[in-house]
Structures are given as structure tokens and as C-alpha cells.
mmCIF file of C-alpha atoms in Angstrom:
data_model
loop_
_atom_site.group_PDB
_atom_site.id
_atom_site.type_symbol
_atom_site.label_atom_id
_atom_site.label_comp_id
_atom_site.label_asym_id
_atom_site.label_seq_id
_atom_site.Cartn_x
_atom_site.Cartn_y
_atom_site.Cartn_z
ATOM 1 C CA MET F 1 0.000 0.000 0.000
ATOM 2 C CA SER F 2 1.465 3.357 -0.933
ATOM 3 C CA MET F 3 1.601 5.930 1.802
ATOM 4 C CA ASN F 4 0.234 9.266 0.705
ATOM 5 C CA ASN F 5 -1.303 12.167 2.529
ATOM 6 C CA GLN F 6 -4.620 10.315 2.744
ATOM 7 C CA THR F 7 -3.132 7.412 4.713
ATOM 8 C CA ARG F 8 -1.053 9.488 7.092
ATOM 9 C CA THR F 9 -1.978 11.984 9.736
ATOM 10 C CA ASP F 10 -0.157 15.077 10.888
ATOM 11 C CA GLN F 11 -0.118 15.901 14.567
ATOM 12 C CA SER F 12 1.785 18.744 16.138
ATOM 13 C CA HIS F 13 4.322 17.941 18.833
ATOM 14 C CA SER F 14 5.133 20.881 21.039
ATOM 15 C CA GLY F 15 5.193 22.993 17.887
ATOM 16 C CA LYS F 16 8.648 21.656 16.958
ATOM 17 C CA HIS F 17 7.864 19.145 14.207
ATOM 18 C CA GLN F 18 5.082 17.229 12.514
ATOM 19 C CA SER F 19 4.500 13.507 12.840
ATOM 20 C CA ALA F 20 3.370 11.503 9.850
ATOM 21 C CA ALA F 21 1.950 8.589 11.837
ATOM 22 C CA LEU F 22 -0.224 6.082 10.032
ATOM 23 C CA ARG F 23 -3.853 6.551 10.929
ATOM 24 C CA ALA F 24 -6.947 4.450 11.431
ATOM 25 C CA GLY F 25 -8.135 2.409 8.468
ATOM 26 C CA VAL F 26 -4.661 1.682 7.109
ATOM 27 C CA ALA F 27 -3.277 -1.864 6.992
ATOM 28 C CA ALA F 28 -0.568 -2.180 9.638
ATOM 29 C CA PRO F 29 2.807 -2.783 7.978
ATOM 30 C CA ASP F 30 4.166 -6.214 8.871
ATOM 31 C CA PHE F 31 7.552 -6.547 10.509
ATOM 32 C CA THR F 32 9.842 -8.982 12.271
ATOM 33 C CA LEU F 33 12.068 -7.769 15.118
ATOM 34 C CA LYS F 34 14.209 -9.430 17.762
ATOM 35 C CA SER F 35 12.768 -9.940 21.238
ATOM 36 C CA THR F 36 15.826 -11.839 22.512
ATOM 37 C CA PRO F 37 19.214 -12.521 20.897
ATOM 38 C CA ASP F 38 17.833 -15.693 19.300
ATOM 39 C CA GLN F 39 14.069 -15.042 19.012
ATOM 40 C CA THR F 40 12.003 -12.812 16.785
ATOM 41 C CA VAL F 41 8.440 -11.531 16.852
ATOM 42 C CA THR F 42 6.439 -11.009 13.667
ATOM 43 C CA LEU F 43 3.314 -8.862 13.707
ATOM 44 C CA THR F 44 1.290 -11.274 11.556
ATOM 45 C CA ASP F 45 1.854 -13.987 14.177
ATOM 46 C CA PHE F 46 -0.837 -12.180 16.190
ATOM 47 C CA ARG F 47 -3.532 -12.227 13.476
ATOM 48 C CA GLY F 48 -6.832 -13.142 15.047
ATOM 49 C CA ARG F 49 -6.333 -10.922 18.095
ATOM 50 C CA PRO F 50 -5.831 -7.200 18.705
ATOM 51 C CA VAL F 51 -2.328 -5.804 19.072
ATOM 52 C CA VAL F 52 -1.222 -2.611 20.807
ATOM 53 C CA LEU F 53 2.067 -1.291 19.431
ATOM 54 C CA VAL F 54 3.823 1.027 21.839
ATOM 55 C CA PHE F 55 6.650 2.966 20.185
ATOM 56 C CA TYR F 56 8.762 4.805 22.737
ATOM 57 C CA PRO F 57 12.007 6.808 22.584
ATOM 58 C CA ALA F 58 14.351 4.926 24.909
ATOM 59 C CA ASP F 59 14.700 2.359 27.659
ATOM 60 C CA TRP F 60 15.616 3.770 31.077
ATOM 61 C CA SER F 61 14.102 7.213 30.501
ATOM 62 C CA PRO F 62 11.669 8.236 33.248
ATOM 63 C CA VAL F 63 8.592 8.764 31.056
ATOM 64 C CA CYS F 64 9.153 5.544 29.076
ATOM 65 C CA GLY F 65 9.608 3.539 32.258
ATOM 66 C CA ASP F 66 6.420 4.979 33.761
ATOM 67 C CA GLN F 67 4.441 4.429 30.563
ATOM 68 C CA LEU F 68 5.470 0.784 30.222
ATOM 69 C CA ALA F 69 4.945 0.192 33.954
ATOM 70 C CA LEU F 70 1.367 1.473 33.589
ATOM 71 C CA TYR F 71 0.681 -0.931 30.718
ATOM 72 C CA ASN F 72 2.266 -3.727 32.742
ATOM 73 C CA GLU F 73 -0.166 -2.999 35.598
ATOM 74 C CA LEU F 74 -3.089 -2.925 33.169
ATOM 75 C CA MET F 75 -2.365 -6.337 31.628
ATOM 76 C CA PRO F 76 -5.586 -7.800 33.129
ATOM 77 C CA GLU F 77 -7.629 -5.104 31.335
ATOM 78 C CA PHE F 78 -5.793 -5.691 28.040
ATOM 79 C CA SER F 79 -6.322 -9.437 28.490
ATOM 80 C CA GLU F 80 -10.098 -8.904 28.669
ATOM 81 C CA PHE F 81 -9.839 -7.853 25.010
ATOM 82 C CA MET F 82 -7.322 -10.629 24.196
ATOM 83 C CA ALA F 83 -4.914 -7.811 23.225
ATOM 84 C CA GLN F 84 -1.166 -8.303 22.947
ATOM 85 C CA VAL F 85 0.888 -5.268 23.981
ATOM 86 C CA ILE F 86 4.271 -4.905 22.254
ATOM 87 C CA GLY F 87 6.876 -2.249 23.056
ATOM 88 C CA ILE F 88 9.249 -1.035 20.328
ATOM 89 C CA SER F 89 12.256 1.276 20.522
ATOM 90 C CA VAL F 90 15.588 1.670 18.755
ATOM 91 C CA ASP F 91 17.475 0.321 21.774
ATOM 92 C CA GLY F 92 19.397 -2.917 21.317
ATOM 93 C CA ILE F 93 18.110 -6.251 22.522
ATOM 94 C CA TRP F 94 20.536 -6.470 25.469
ATOM 95 C CA CYS F 95 19.359 -3.083 26.712
ATOM 96 C CA HIS F 96 15.733 -4.244 26.398
ATOM 97 C CA LEU F 97 16.427 -7.449 28.299
ATOM 98 C CA ALA F 98 18.078 -5.591 31.185
ATOM 99 C CA PHE F 99 15.335 -2.947 31.258
ATOM 100 C CA SER F 100 12.546 -5.535 31.145
ATOM 101 C CA LYS F 101 14.146 -7.678 33.854
ATOM 102 C CA ASP F 102 14.785 -4.668 36.118
ATOM 103 C CA ARG F 103 11.217 -3.371 35.736
ATOM 104 C CA LYS F 104 9.565 -6.830 35.675
ATOM 105 C CA PHE F 105 7.695 -6.144 32.427
ATOM 106 C CA HIS F 106 5.415 -8.872 31.080
ATOM 107 C CA THR F 107 5.258 -7.707 27.499
ATOM 108 C CA PRO F 108 7.793 -8.134 24.724
ATOM 109 C CA LEU F 109 10.143 -5.232 24.033
ATOM 110 C CA LEU F 110 11.349 -5.356 20.449
ATOM 111 C CA ALA F 111 14.615 -3.929 19.137
ATOM 112 C CA ASP F 112 14.110 -1.670 16.108
ATOM 113 C CA PHE F 113 17.884 -1.461 16.157
ATOM 114 C CA GLU F 114 19.321 -2.449 12.781
ATOM 115 C CA PRO F 115 18.540 -0.948 10.433
ATOM 116 C CA LYS F 116 17.912 1.699 13.073
ATOM 117 C CA GLY F 117 14.282 2.757 13.280
ATOM 118 C CA ALA F 118 13.145 0.835 10.176
ATOM 119 C CA VAL F 119 9.816 -0.193 11.726
ATOM 120 C CA ALA F 120 9.231 3.226 13.314
ATOM 121 C CA ARG F 121 9.761 4.685 9.821
ATOM 122 C CA LEU F 122 7.166 2.262 8.371
ATOM 123 C CA TYR F 123 4.645 3.604 10.881
ATOM 124 C CA GLY F 124 5.686 7.226 10.308
ATOM 125 C CA VAL F 125 6.970 7.766 13.855
ATOM 126 C CA TYR F 126 10.760 7.898 13.543
ATOM 127 C CA ASP F 127 12.303 11.137 14.792
ATOM 128 C CA GLU F 128 15.250 11.697 12.436
ATOM 129 C CA LYS F 129 16.611 14.609 14.475
ATOM 130 C CA ASN F 130 16.924 12.618 17.707
ATOM 131 C CA GLY F 131 17.491 9.196 16.130
ATOM 132 C CA GLU F 132 14.693 7.491 18.073
ATOM 133 C CA ALA F 133 11.042 6.537 17.840
ATOM 134 C CA GLU F 134 8.412 9.056 18.791
ATOM 135 C CA ARG F 135 6.070 8.211 21.660
ATOM 136 C CA ALA F 136 3.304 6.644 19.573
ATOM 137 C CA LEU F 137 0.487 4.152 20.068
ATOM 138 C CA PHE F 138 -1.258 1.990 17.477
ATOM 139 C CA VAL F 139 -4.213 -0.290 18.160
ATOM 140 C CA ILE F 140 -4.453 -2.938 15.441
ATOM 141 C CA ASP F 141 -7.480 -5.158 14.992
ATOM 142 C CA SER F 142 -7.513 -8.930 14.553
ATOM 143 C CA GLU F 143 -7.333 -8.539 10.769
ATOM 144 C CA GLY F 144 -4.222 -6.336 10.829
ATOM 145 C CA VAL F 145 -5.859 -2.938 10.302
ATOM 146 C CA ILE F 146 -4.934 0.076 12.424
ATOM 147 C CA ARG F 147 -8.087 1.149 14.259
ATOM 148 C CA TRP F 148 -6.593 3.919 16.436
ATOM 149 C CA SER F 149 -3.307 5.775 16.603
ATOM 150 C CA TYR F 150 -1.944 8.549 18.750
ATOM 151 C CA VAL F 151 1.360 10.379 18.940
ATOM 152 C CA SER F 152 2.129 11.985 22.282
ATOM 153 C CA PRO F 153 4.641 14.734 22.965
ATOM 154 C CA VAL F 154 7.867 12.954 23.894
ATOM 155 C CA GLY F 155 7.849 14.161 27.515
ATOM 156 C CA ILE F 156 4.241 13.209 28.246
ATOM 157 C CA ASN F 157 2.985 9.763 29.215
ATOM 158 C CA PRO F 158 -0.105 9.195 27.018
ATOM 159 C CA GLY F 159 -1.690 6.865 29.551
ATOM 160 C CA ALA F 160 -4.006 4.032 28.560
ATOM 161 C CA ASP F 161 -7.473 5.581 28.227
ATOM 162 C CA GLY F 162 -7.265 5.935 24.441
ATOM 163 C CA ILE F 163 -6.023 2.374 24.041
ATOM 164 C CA LEU F 164 -8.768 0.921 26.242
ATOM 165 C CA LYS F 165 -11.471 2.973 24.473
ATOM 166 C CA ALA F 166 -10.200 1.761 21.079
ATOM 167 C CA LEU F 167 -10.174 -1.866 22.252
ATOM 168 C CA ALA F 168 -13.689 -1.520 23.687
ATOM 169 C CA SER F 169 -14.921 0.054 20.450
ATOM 170 C CA MET F 170 -13.425 -2.797 18.428
ATOM 171 C CA ALA F 171 -15.047 -5.363 20.743
ATOM 172 C CA GLU F 172 -18.457 -3.650 20.375
ATOM 173 C CA ARG F 173 -18.046 -3.550 16.585
ATOM 174 C CA ASN F 174 -17.162 -7.252 16.502
ATOM 175 C CA GLN F 175 -20.169 -8.064 18.670
ATOM 176 C CA ARG F 176 -22.490 -6.146 16.297
ATOM 177 C CA ILE F 177 -20.993 -7.997 13.326
ATOM 178 C CA ASP F 178 -21.453 -11.356 15.081
ATOM 179 C CA ILE F 179 -25.113 -10.531 15.818
ATOM 180 C CA SER F 180 -25.705 -9.439 12.202
ATOM 181 C CA GLU F 181 -24.080 -12.588 10.847
ATOM 182 C CA SER F 182 -26.106 -14.729 13.244
ATOM 183 C CA LYS F 183 -29.360 -13.064 12.130
ATOM 184 C CA ALA F 184 -28.393 -13.467 8.463
ATOM 185 C CA ALA F 185 -27.643 -17.160 8.980
ATOM 186 C CA GLN F 186 -30.918 -17.626 10.847
ATOM 187 C CA SER F 187 -32.845 -15.903 8.004
ATOM 188 C CA ALA F 188 -31.113 -18.126 5.449
ATOM 189 C CA GLU F 189 -32.093 -21.251 7.411
ATOM 190 C CA GLU F 190 -35.732 -20.105 7.609
ATOM 191 C CA SER F 191 -35.888 -19.530 3.832
#
């Protein structure tokens, strides 16, 4: 899918630069990144369930640590929607492993390390000036389509309200579709 102005969104960040983050309705670009020195994670492996991609600037920074700790605490809520949360930054895998172990995170942290920021670039959230990912969130549905995205100013923890609202909206939509399909099947049987 080509990325043009219709499939990207511009959001101001502290008036310093514009983000070109992919927006809702766009197919989420697939990727494979390392989660450990000998294991990789591929986005399409999660087809059939929602995924929350959490791009963040750097391990060990105060805001990033607080943001990921919040999502770690909210794992039961994310689990209600069968959602997989995945953190992504340009830090190397060894840095991620130390950070995750120290903070007791229960979600994979993926290394968008080499080529540096390649996946962040695919999603339109790589900050060329600082050489790191922007603080960006993407909620992807079970079919691989972005249903919600948000780019937060780098120094502000975006919290989880937007993510949880997007997941709830997707669940309601799926329930309506299931009811419609059930009624259609029932009508077909009666005919």
C-alpha cells in the first residue's frame, strides 16, 4: 500500500515538528524484530487478536519507564480484550532485556535497532533529528488494520485511556458484526 497524505496523519508535537503517523483504516505494515538474541516476533503472528504497538524513545528514561509500567499494571484489562501489547524502541536487545528484567515487564520489548528505526519509519513515527522513535500508540485489529493511533509529545505519558477505548470500540463492533451474521444465517435457514 502506498503511503500518501490520505493514509497518514499530521499531529503537532510541542510545535517543533510534525509527525506523519499512520492513521486508522490503514493496513498495519508487517515486521519482524528481535525480542531476545535468538528469538524474533512477527506482527502477523498475532492475526486473530488485537495488538497494541507502543513505540517509545528509549529504555531507562523516566517517562518511558512509567508508561510501560502502567501498561504492565493494566495487563488484566488488556487481556479482557485478548490484546497483545508490544513495546518497540531503537534500543538494542541487550538493553531491552536488562530494562525488562529490572522493571519486571510482562510484554515483549522489540529492538528496532538495525537498520535503526526501520519499523518506526514504516509507521511514520521515527524522529530523524533525535534518532529514536516518537512516543506513539497503534491499536491494530484482529485482521491487521490500524483502528486507532496517537502520537504523544515525547515528555508526556499518554496513559491508557485511548487504548482501552479503542479496544472496547473494536469489541463492540465485533459483537455487532457477530449478531448481524447470526441473524443473516438464521434468516437463510428459515428460507
